[in-house]
Amino acid sequence: MGEFLRTSPELAAHIQAAAEQIATGARSQGHRVTSGELLPIEVLEDPGPDRVGFTVAVKHPAGMGMEAKHGVLTRAAEAVGLDVHGIDTHHDT
């Protein structure tokens, strides 16, 4: 099983596709930075020593604030059916 988690191209493709879905959902929210550009959201290969992996990241200084205020990545991940735990973005403020 460990070998499969580290080396399977099929697993890597499936995980990358899920990450791309999340990134697309986050981008579709239309959040913009102060320059007017769309918030840059990228999918990065992020393997661990024991598994393939991909990370969806906001590569901009405003990223943490956007996640805290709008839950950009959290909401996008939940929209594709993932159970996300972390910052509570579902409160009324």
C-alpha positions as CSV (number, residue, x, y, z in Angstrom):
1,M,0.0,0.0,0.0
2,G,2.8,2.4,0.8
3,E,4.3,1.9,-2.6
4,F,1.0,2.6,-4.2
5,L,0.6,5.9,-2.2
6,R,4.1,7.0,-3.3
7,T,4.2,6.0,-6.9
8,S,0.8,5.4,-8.5
9,P,0.3,7.6,-11.5
10,E,-3.5,6.9,-11.4
11,L,-3.7,8.1,-7.8
12,A,-1.6,11.2,-8.5
13,A,-3.9,12.0,-11.5
14,H,-7.0,11.6,-9.3
15,I,-5.6,13.8,-6.5
16,Q,-4.4,16.4,-9.0
17,A,-7.9,16.4,-10.6
18,A,-9.5,17.0,-7.3
19,A,-7.1,19.8,-6.5
20,E,-7.8,21.4,-9.9
21,Q,-11.6,21.2,-9.2
22,I,-11.1,23.1,-5.9
23,A,-8.9,25.7,-7.6
24,T,-11.5,26.2,-10.3
25,G,-14.2,26.6,-7.7
26,A,-12.1,29.1,-5.7
27,R,-11.3,31.1,-8.8
28,S,-14.9,31.2,-9.9
29,Q,-15.8,33.1,-6.7
30,G,-14.2,36.2,-8.4
31,H,-12.3,37.6,-5.5
32,R,-9.9,40.4,-6.5
33,V,-6.8,41.9,-4.9
34,T,-6.4,45.7,-4.5
35,S,-4.8,46.0,-8.0
36,G,-8.0,44.6,-9.5
37,E,-6.4,41.4,-10.6
38,L,-8.2,38.1,-9.8
39,L,-6.9,36.4,-6.6
40,P,-4.1,34.1,-7.9
41,I,-4.9,30.5,-7.0
42,E,-2.5,27.7,-8.0
43,V,-2.3,23.9,-7.8
44,L,1.2,22.9,-6.7
45,E,2.7,19.4,-6.6
46,D,3.3,18.7,-2.9
47,P,4.4,15.1,-2.3
48,G,5.2,13.9,1.1
49,P,7.8,11.2,1.9
50,D,5.1,8.6,2.0
51,R,2.5,9.8,-0.6
52,V,1.7,11.8,-3.7
53,G,0.1,15.1,-3.0
54,F,-1.1,18.4,-4.4
55,T,-1.8,21.7,-2.6
56,V,-4.2,24.4,-3.7
57,A,-2.7,27.7,-2.7
58,V,-3.4,31.4,-2.8
59,K,0.0,32.8,-3.8
60,H,-0.6,36.4,-2.8
61,P,-0.1,38.3,0.5
62,A,-3.9,38.8,0.6
63,G,-4.4,35.0,0.6
64,M,-4.6,34.5,4.4
65,G,-7.0,37.4,4.8
66,M,-9.2,36.2,1.9
67,E,-9.4,32.8,3.4
68,A,-10.2,34.2,6.9
69,K,-12.8,36.6,5.6
70,H,-14.4,34.7,2.7
71,G,-13.2,31.0,3.2
72,V,-12.1,31.0,-0.5
73,L,-10.5,27.6,-0.4
74,T,-12.6,26.1,2.3
75,R,-15.8,26.8,0.4
76,A,-14.4,25.5,-2.8
77,A,-13.3,22.3,-1.2
78,E,-16.7,21.8,0.5
79,A,-18.4,22.4,-2.9
80,V,-16.7,19.3,-4.3
81,G,-17.7,17.2,-1.3
82,L,-14.7,17.4,1.0
83,D,-15.2,17.7,4.7
84,V,-13.0,20.6,5.8
85,H,-12.0,21.5,9.3
86,G,-10.2,24.7,10.2
87,I,-11.3,28.3,10.2
88,D,-15.0,28.8,10.7
89,T,-16.2,30.8,7.7
90,H,-19.9,30.1,8.1
91,H,-20.7,32.6,10.7
92,D,-22.7,35.8,10.1
93,T,-20.6,38.9,10.4
